[in-house]
JSON list of C-alpha atoms in Angstrom, two decimals:
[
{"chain": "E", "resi": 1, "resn": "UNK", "atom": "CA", "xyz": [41.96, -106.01, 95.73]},
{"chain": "E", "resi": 2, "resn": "UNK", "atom": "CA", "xyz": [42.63, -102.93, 93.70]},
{"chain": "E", "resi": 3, "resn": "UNK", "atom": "CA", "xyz": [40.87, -99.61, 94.06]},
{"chain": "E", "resi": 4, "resn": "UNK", "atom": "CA", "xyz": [37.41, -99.45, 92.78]},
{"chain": "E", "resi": 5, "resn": "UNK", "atom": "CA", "xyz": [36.50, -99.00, 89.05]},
{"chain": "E", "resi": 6, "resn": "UNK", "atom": "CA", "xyz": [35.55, -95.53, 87.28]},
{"chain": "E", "resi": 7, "resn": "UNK", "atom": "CA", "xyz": [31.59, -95.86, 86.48]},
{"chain": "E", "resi": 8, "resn": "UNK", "atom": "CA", "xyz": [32.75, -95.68, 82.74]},
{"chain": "E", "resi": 9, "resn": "UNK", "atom": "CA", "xyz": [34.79, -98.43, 83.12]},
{"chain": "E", "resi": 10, "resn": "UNK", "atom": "CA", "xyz": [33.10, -100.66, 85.28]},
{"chain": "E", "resi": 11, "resn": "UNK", "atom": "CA", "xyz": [30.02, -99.60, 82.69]},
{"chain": "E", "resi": 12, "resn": "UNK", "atom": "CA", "xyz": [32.40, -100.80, 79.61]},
{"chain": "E", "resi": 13, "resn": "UNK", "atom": "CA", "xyz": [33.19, -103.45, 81.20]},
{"chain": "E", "resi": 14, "resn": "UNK", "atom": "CA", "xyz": [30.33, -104.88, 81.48]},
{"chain": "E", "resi": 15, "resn": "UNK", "atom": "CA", "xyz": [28.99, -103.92, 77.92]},
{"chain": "E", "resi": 16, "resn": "UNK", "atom": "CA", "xyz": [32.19, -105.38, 76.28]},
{"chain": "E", "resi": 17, "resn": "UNK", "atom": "CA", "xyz": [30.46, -109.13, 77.32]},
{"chain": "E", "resi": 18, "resn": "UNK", "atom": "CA", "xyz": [28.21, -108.50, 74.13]},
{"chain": "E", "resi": 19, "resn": "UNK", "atom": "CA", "xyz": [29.92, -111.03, 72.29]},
{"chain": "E", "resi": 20, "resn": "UNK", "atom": "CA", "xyz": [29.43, -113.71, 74.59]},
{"chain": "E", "resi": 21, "resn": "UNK", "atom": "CA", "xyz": [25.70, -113.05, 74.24]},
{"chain": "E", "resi": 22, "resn": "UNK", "atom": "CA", "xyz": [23.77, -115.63, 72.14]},
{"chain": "E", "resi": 23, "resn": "UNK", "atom": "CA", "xyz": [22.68, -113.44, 69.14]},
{"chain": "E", "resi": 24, "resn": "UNK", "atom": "CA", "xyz": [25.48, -115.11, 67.00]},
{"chain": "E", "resi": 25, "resn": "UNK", "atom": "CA", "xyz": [24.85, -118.69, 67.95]},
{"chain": "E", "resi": 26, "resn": "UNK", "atom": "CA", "xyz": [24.45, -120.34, 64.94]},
{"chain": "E", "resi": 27, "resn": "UNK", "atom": "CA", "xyz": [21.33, -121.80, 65.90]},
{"chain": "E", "resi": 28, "resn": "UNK", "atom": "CA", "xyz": [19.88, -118.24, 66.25]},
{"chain": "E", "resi": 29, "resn": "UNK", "atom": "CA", "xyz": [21.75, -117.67, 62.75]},
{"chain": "E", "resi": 30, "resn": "UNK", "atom": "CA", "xyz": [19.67, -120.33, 60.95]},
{"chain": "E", "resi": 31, "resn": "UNK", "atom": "CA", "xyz": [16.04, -119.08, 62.84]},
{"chain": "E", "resi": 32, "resn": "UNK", "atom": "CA", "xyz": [16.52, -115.68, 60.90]},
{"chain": "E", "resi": 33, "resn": "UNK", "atom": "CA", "xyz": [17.84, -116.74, 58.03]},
{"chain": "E", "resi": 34, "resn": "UNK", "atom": "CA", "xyz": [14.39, -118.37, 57.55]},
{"chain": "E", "resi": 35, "resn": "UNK", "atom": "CA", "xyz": [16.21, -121.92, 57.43]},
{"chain": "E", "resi": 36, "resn": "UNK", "atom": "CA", "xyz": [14.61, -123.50, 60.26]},
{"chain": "E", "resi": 37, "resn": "UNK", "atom": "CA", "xyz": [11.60, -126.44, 59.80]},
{"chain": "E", "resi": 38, "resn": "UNK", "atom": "CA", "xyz": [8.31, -125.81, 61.51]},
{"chain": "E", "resi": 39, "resn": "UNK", "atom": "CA", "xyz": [9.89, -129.20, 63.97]},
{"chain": "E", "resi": 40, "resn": "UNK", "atom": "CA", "xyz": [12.95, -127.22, 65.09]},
{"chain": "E", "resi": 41, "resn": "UNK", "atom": "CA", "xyz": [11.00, -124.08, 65.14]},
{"chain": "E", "resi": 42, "resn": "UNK", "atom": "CA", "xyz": [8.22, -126.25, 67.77]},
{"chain": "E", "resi": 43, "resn": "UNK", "atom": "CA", "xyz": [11.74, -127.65, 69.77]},
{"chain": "E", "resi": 44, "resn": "UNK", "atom": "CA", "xyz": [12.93, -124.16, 70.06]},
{"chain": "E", "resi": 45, "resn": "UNK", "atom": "CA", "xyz": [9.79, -122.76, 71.75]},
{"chain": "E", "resi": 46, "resn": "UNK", "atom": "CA", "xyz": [9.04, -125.82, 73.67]},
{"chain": "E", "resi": 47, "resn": "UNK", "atom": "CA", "xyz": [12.58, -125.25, 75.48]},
{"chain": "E", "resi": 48, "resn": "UNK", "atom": "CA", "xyz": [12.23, -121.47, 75.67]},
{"chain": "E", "resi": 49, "resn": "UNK", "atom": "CA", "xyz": [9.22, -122.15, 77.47]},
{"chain": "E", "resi": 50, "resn": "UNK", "atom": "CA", "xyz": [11.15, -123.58, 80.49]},
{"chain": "E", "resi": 51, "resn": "UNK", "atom": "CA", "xyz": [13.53, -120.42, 80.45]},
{"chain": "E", "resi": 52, "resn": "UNK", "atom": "CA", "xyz": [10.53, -118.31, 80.32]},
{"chain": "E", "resi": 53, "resn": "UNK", "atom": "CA", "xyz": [8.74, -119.70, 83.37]},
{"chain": "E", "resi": 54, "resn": "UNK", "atom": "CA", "xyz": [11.88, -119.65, 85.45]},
{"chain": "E", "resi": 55, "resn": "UNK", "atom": "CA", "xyz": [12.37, -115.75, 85.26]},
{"chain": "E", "resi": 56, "resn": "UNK", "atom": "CA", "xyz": [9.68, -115.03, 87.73]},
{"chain": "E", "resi": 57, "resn": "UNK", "atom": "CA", "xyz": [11.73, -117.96, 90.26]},
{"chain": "E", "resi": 58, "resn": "UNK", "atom": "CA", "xyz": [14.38, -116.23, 89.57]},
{"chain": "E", "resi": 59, "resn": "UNK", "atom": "CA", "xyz": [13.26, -112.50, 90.29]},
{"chain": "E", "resi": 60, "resn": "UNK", "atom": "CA", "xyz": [11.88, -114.02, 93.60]},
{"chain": "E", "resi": 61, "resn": "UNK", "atom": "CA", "xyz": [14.87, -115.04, 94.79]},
{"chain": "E", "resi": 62, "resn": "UNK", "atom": "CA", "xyz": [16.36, -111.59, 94.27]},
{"chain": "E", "resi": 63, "resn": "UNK", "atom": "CA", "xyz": [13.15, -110.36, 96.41]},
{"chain": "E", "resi": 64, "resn": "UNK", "atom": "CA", "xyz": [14.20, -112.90, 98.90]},
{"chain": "E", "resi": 65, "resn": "UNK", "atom": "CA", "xyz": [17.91, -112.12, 99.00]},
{"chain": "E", "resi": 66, "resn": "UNK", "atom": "CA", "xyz": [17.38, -108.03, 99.09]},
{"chain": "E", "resi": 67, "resn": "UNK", "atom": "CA", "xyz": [17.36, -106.32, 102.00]},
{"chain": "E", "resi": 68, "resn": "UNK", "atom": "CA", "xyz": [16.44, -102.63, 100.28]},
{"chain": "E", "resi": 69, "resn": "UNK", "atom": "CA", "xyz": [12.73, -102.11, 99.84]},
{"chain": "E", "resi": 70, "resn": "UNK", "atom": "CA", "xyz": [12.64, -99.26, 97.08]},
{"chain": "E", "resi": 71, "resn": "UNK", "atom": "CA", "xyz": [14.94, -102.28, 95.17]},
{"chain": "E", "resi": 72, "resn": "UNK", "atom": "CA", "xyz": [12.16, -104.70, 96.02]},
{"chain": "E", "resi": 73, "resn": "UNK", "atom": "CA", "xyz": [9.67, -102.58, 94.59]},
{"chain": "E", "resi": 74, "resn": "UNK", "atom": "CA", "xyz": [11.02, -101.77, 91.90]},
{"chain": "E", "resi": 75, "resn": "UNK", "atom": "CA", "xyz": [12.17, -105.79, 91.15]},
{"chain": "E", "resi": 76, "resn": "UNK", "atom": "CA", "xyz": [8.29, -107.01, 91.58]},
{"chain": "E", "resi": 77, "resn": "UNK", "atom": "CA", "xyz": [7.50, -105.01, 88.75]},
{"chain": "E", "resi": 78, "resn": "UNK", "atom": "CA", "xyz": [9.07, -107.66, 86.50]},
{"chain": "E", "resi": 79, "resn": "UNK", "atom": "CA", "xyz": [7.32, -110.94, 88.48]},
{"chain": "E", "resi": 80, "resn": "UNK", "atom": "CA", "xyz": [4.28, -108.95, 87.70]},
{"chain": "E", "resi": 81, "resn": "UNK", "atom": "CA", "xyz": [4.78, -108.81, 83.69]},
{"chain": "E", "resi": 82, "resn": "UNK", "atom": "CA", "xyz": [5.89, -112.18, 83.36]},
{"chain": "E", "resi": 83, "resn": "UNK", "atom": "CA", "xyz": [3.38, -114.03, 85.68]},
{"chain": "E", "resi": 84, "resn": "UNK", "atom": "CA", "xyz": [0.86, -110.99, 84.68]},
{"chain": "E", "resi": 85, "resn": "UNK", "atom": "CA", "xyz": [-1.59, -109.71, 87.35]},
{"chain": "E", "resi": 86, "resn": "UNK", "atom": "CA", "xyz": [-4.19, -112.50, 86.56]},
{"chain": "E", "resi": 87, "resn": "UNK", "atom": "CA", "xyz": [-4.25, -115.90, 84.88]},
{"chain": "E", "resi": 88, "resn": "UNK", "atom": "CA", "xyz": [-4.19, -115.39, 81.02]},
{"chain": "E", "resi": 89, "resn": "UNK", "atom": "CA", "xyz": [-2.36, -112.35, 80.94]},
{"chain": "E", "resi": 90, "resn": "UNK", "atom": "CA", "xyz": [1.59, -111.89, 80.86]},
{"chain": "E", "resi": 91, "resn": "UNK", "atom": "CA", "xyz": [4.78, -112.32, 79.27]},
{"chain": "E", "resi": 92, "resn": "UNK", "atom": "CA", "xyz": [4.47, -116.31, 80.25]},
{"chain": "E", "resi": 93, "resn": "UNK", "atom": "CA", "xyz": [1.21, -116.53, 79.00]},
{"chain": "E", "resi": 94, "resn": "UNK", "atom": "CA", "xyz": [2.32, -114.85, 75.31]},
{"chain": "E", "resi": 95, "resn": "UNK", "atom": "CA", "xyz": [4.56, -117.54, 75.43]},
{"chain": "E", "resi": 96, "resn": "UNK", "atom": "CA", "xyz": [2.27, -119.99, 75.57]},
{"chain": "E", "resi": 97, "resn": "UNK", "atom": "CA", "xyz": [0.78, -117.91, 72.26]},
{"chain": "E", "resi": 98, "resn": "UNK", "atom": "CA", "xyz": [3.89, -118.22, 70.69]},
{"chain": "E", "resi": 99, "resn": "UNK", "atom": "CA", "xyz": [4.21, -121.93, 70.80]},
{"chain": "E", "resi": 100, "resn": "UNK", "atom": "CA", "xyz": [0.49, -122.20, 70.20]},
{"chain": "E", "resi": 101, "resn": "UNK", "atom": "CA", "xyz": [1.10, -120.41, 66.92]},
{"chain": "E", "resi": 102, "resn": "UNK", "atom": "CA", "xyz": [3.53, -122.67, 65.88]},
{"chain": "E", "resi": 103, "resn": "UNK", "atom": "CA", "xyz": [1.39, -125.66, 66.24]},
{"chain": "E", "resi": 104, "resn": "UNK", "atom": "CA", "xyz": [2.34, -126.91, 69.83]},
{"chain": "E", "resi": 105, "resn": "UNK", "atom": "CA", "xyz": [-0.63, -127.64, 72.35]},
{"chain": "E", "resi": 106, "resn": "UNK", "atom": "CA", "xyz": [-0.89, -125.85, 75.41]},
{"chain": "E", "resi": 107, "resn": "UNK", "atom": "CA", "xyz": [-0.46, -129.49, 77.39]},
{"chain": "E", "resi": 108, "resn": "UNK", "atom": "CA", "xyz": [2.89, -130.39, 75.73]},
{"chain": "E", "resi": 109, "resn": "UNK", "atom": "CA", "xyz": [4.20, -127.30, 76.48]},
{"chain": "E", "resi": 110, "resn": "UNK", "atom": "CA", "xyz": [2.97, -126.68, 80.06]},
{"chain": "E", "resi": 111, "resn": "UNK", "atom": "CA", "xyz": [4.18, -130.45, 80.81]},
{"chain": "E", "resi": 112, "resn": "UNK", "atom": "CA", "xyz": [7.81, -130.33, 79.79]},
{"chain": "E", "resi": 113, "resn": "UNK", "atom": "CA", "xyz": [7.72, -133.33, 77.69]},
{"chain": "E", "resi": 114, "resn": "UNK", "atom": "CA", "xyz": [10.07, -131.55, 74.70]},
{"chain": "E", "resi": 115, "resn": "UNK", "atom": "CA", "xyz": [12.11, -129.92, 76.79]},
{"chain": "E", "resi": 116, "resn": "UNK", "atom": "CA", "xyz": [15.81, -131.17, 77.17]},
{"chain": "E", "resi": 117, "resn": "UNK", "atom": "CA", "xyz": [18.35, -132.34, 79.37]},
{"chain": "E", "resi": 118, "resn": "UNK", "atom": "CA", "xyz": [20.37, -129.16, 78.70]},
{"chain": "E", "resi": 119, "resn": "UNK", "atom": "CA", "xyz": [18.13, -126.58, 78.90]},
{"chain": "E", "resi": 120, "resn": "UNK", "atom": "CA", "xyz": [17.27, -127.83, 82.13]},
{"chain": "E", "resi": 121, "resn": "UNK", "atom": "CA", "xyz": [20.55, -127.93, 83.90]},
{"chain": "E", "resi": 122, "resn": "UNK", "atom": "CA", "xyz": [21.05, -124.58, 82.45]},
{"chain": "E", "resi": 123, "resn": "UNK", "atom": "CA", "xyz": [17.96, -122.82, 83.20]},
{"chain": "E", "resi": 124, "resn": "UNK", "atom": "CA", "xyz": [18.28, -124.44, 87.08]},
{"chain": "E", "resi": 125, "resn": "UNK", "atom": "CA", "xyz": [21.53, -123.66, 87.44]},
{"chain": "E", "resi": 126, "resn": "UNK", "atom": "CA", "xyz": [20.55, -119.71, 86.68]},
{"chain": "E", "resi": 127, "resn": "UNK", "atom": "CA", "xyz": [17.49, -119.62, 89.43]},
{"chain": "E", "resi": 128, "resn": "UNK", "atom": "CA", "xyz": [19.91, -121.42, 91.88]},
{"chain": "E", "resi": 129, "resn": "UNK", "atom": "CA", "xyz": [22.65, -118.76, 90.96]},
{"chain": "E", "resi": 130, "resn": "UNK", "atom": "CA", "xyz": [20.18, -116.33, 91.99]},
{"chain": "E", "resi": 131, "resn": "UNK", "atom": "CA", "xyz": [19.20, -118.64, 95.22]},
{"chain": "E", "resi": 132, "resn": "UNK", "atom": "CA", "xyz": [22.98, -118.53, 95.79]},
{"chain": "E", "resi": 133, "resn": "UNK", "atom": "CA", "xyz": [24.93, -115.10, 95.46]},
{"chain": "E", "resi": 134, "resn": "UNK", "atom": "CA", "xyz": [24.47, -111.61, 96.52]},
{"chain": "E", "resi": 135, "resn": "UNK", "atom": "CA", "xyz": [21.35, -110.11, 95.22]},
{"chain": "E", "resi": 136, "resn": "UNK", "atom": "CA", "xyz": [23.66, -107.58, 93.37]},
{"chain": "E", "resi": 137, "resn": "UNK", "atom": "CA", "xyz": [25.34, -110.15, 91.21]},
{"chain": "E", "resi": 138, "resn": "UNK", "atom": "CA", "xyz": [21.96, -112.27, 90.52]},
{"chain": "E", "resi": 139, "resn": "UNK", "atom": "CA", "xyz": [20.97, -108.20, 89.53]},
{"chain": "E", "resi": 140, "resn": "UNK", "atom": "CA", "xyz": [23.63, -107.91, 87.24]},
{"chain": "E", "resi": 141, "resn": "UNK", "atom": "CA", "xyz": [23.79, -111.55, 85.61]},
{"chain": "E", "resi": 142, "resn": "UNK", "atom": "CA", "xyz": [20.32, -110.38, 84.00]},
{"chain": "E", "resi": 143, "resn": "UNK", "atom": "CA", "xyz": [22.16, -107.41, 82.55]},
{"chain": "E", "resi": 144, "resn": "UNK", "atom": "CA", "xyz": [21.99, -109.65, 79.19]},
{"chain": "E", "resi": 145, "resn": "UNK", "atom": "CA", "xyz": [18.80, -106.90, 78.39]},
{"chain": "E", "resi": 146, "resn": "UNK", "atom": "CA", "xyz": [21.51, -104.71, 77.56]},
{"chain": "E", "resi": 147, "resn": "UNK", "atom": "CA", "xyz": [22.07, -106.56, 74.34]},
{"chain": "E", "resi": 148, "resn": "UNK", "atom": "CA", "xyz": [18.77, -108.29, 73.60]},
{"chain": "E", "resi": 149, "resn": "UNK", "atom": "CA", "xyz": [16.42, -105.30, 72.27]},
{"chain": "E", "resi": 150, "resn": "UNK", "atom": "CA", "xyz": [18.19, -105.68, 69.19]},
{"chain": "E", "resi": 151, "resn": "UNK", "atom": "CA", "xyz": [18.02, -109.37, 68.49]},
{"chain": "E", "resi": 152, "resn": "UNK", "atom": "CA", "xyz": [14.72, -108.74, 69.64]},
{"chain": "E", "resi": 153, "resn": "UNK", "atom": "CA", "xyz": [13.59, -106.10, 66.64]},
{"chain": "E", "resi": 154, "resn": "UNK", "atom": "CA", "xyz": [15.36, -108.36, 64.25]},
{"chain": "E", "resi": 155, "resn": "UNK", "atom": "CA", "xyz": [13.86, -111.24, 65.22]},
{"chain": "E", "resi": 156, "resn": "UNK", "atom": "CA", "xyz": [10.52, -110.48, 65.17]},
{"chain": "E", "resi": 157, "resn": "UNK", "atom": "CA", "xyz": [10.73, -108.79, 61.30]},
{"chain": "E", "resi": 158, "resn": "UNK", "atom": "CA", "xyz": [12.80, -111.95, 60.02]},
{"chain": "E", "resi": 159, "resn": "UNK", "atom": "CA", "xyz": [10.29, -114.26, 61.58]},
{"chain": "E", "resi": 160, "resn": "UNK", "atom": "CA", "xyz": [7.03, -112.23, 60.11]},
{"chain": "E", "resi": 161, "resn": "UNK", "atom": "CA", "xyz": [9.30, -112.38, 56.96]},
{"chain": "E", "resi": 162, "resn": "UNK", "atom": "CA", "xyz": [11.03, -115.79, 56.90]},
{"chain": "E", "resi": 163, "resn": "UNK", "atom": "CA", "xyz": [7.59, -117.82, 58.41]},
{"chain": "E", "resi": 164, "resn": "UNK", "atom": "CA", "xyz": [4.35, -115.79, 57.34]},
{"chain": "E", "resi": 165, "resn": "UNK", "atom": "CA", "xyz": [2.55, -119.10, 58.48]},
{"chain": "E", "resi": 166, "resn": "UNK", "atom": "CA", "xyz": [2.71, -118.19, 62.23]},
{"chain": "E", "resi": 167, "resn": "UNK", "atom": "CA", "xyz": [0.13, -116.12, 62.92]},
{"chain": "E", "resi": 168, "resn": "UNK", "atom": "CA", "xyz": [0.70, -112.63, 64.04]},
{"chain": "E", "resi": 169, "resn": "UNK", "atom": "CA", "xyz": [-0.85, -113.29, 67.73]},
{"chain": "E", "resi": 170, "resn": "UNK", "atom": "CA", "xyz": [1.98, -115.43, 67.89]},
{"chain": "E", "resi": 171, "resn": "UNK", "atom": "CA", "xyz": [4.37, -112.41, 68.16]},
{"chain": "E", "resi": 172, "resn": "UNK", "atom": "CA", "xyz": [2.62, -110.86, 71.07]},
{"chain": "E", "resi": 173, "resn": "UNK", "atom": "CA", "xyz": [5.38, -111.80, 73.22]},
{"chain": "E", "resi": 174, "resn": "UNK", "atom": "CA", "xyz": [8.11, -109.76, 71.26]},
{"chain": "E", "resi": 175, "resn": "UNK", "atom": "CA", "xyz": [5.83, -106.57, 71.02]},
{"chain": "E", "resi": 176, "resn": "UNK", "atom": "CA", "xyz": [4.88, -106.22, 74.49]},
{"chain": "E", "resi": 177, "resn": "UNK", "atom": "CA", "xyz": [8.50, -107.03, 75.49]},
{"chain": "E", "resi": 178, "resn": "UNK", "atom": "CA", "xyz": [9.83, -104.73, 73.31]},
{"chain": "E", "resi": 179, "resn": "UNK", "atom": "CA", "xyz": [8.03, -101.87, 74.69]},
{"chain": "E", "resi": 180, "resn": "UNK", "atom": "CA", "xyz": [10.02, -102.43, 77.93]},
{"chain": "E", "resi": 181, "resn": "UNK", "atom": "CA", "xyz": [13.02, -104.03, 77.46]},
{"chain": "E", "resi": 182, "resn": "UNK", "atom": "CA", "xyz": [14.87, -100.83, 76.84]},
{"chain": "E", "resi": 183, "resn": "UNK", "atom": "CA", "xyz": [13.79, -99.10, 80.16]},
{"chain": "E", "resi": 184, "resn": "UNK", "atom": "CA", "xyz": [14.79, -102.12, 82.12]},
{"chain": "E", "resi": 185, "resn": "UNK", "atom": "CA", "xyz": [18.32, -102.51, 80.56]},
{"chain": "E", "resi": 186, "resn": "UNK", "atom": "CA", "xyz": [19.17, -99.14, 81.54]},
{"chain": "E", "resi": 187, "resn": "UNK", "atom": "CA", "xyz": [17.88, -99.30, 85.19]},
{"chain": "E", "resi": 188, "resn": "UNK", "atom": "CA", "xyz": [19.00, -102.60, 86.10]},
{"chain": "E", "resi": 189, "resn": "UNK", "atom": "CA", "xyz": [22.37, -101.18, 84.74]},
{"chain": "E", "resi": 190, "resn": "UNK", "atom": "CA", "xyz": [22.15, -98.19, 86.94]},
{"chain": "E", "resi": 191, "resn": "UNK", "atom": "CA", "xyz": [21.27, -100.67, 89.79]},
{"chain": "E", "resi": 192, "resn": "UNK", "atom": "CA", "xyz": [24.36, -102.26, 89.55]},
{"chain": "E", "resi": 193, "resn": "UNK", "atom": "CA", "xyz": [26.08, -99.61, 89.29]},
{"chain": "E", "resi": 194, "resn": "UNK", "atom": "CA", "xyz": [25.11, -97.67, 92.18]},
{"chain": "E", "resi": 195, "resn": "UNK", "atom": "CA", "xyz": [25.53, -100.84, 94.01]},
{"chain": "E", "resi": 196, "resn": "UNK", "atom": "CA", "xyz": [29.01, -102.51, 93.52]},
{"chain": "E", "resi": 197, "resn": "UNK", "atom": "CA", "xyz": [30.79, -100.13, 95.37]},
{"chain": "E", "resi": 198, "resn": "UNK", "atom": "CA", "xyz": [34.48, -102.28, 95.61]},
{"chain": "E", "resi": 199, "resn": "UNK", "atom": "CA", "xyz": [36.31, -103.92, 92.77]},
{"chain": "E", "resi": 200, "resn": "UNK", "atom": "CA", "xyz": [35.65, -107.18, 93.91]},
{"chain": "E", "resi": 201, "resn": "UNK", "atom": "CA", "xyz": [32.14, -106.40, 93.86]},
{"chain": "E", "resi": 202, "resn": "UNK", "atom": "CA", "xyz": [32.58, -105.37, 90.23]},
{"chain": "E", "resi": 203, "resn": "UNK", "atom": "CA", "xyz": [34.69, -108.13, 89.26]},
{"chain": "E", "resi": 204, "resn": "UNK", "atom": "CA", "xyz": [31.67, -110.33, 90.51]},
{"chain": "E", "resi": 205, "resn": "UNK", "atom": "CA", "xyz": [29.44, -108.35, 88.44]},
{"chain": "E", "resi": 206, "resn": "UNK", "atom": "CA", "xyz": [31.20, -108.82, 85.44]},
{"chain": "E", "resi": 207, "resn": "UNK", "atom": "CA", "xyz": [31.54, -112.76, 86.42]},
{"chain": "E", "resi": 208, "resn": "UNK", "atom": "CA", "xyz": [27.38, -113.01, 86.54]},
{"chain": "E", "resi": 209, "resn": "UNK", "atom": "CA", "xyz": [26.91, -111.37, 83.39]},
{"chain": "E", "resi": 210, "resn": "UNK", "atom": "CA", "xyz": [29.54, -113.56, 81.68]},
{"chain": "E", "resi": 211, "resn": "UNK", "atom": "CA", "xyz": [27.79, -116.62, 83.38]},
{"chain": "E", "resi": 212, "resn": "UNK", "atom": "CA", "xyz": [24.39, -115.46, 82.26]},
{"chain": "E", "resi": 213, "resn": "UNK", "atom": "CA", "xyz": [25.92, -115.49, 78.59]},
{"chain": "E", "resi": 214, "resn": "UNK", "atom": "CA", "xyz": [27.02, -119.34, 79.16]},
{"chain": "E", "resi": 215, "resn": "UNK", "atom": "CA", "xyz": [23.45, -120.26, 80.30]},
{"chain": "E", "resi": 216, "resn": "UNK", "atom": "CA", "xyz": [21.80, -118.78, 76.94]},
{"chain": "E", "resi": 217, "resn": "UNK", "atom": "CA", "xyz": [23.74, -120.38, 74.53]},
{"chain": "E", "resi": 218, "resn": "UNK", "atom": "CA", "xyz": [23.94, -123.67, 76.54]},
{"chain": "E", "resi": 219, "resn": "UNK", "atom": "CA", "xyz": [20.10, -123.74, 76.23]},
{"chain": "E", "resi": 220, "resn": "UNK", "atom": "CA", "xyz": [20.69, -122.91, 72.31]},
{"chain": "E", "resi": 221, "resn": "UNK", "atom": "CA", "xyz": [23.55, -125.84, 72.19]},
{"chain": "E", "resi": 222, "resn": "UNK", "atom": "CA", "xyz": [20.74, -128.22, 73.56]},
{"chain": "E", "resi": 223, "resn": "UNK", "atom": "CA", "xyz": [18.49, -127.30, 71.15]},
{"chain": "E", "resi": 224, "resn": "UNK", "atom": "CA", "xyz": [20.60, -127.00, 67.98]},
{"chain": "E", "resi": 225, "resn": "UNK", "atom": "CA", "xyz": [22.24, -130.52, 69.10]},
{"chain": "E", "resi": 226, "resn": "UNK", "atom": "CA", "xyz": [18.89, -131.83, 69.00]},
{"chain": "E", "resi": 227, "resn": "UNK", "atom": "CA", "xyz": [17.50, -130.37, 66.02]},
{"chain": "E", "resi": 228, "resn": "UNK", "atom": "CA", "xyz": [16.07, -132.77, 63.20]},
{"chain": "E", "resi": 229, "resn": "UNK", "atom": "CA", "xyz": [17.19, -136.00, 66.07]},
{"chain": "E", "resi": 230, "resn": "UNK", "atom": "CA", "xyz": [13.89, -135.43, 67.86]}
]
């Protein structure tokens, strides 16, 4: 394979996979317009909920698969906010708030019952990707942070705006991620990289984050599909 890429390109590379991310999926389109019913709202954070409490499987197999400590301790970090350090704290457990706020029960969420055939291949087929490949590329797949602090911001004024029934503990999720997200895009992006040192290492880079793309907006495809059927 060809010489390796300049960081700048590599870099570019990588960030020109923005419009494969799912910020323009139209079922995204339709939550900030303020179009959505309080039932596709419920569907929406009922399968979320099964992406959510996959990171942490996910970020454990990259543990598992990396043989460089100061990476491993620097990857725990995010098992630790998502799972938090005790039971009722974490980005799982605002979750939970989230759906809460939107009139789900803990129980429905926490036993899967709403969530759909094609979230669920998707979502598995991510933590096995990270089972799977070099810990590098399962690194870089999550490289999608790169484009989400955005969406993020937007979202959480246009749903404030658009639904002023949820109730603003609902949102703790989006707050406390957004105080981090921005930090962790730019040093998982560094991670990468430092660490693809050959082109076909970058190419397979580039391949994870592109995959990572397909695995968000199949779990939006799921839900818009079933949206007003369920």
């Amino acid at each position: 394979m060809s010489e390796p890429l300049p960081d700048e390109e590599f870099t570019a590379r990588l960030r020109g996979l923005s419009s494969r991310y799912w910020d323009t999926h139209p079922f995204h389109l339709r939550l900030h317009a303020g179009t959505l019913s309080k039932d596709e709202l419920q569907l929406w954070a009922a399968n979320r909920w099964y992406y959510q409490r996959c990171i942490p499987r996910k970020d454990a197999a990259i543990l598992a698969n990396c043989p460089d400590p100061d990476v491993r301790r620097q990857w725990r970090e995010r098992i630790v906010w998502h799972d938090g350090e005790r039971p009722g704290e974490g980005g799982a457990e605002n979750w939970l708030r989230m759906a809460e706020a939107l009139g789900l029960t803990r129980e429905e969420v926490l036993d899967e019952r709403h969530v759909l055939p094609g979230t669920r291949f998707a979502v598995d087929a991510y933590v096995n990707f990270a089972r799977g490949k070099p810990w590098v590329e399962a690194v870089a797949s999550g490289l999608t942070e790169m484009f989400s602090r955005g969406l993020m911001t937007r979202r959480l004024a246009d749903m404030r705006a658009r639904y002023p029934w949820i109730a603003e503990e609902g949102f703790a999720y989006f707050t406390s991620r957004l105080k981090v997200i921005e930090g962790e895009g730019r040093s998982t992006l560094d991670l990468v990289v430092r660490n693809c040192a050959t082109r076909e290492q970058q190419e397979a880079a580039v391949a994870a984050l592109a995959f990572k793309c397909d695995v968000l907006r199949a779990i939006l495809d799921a839900v818009d599909y079933y949206s007003g059927r369920s």
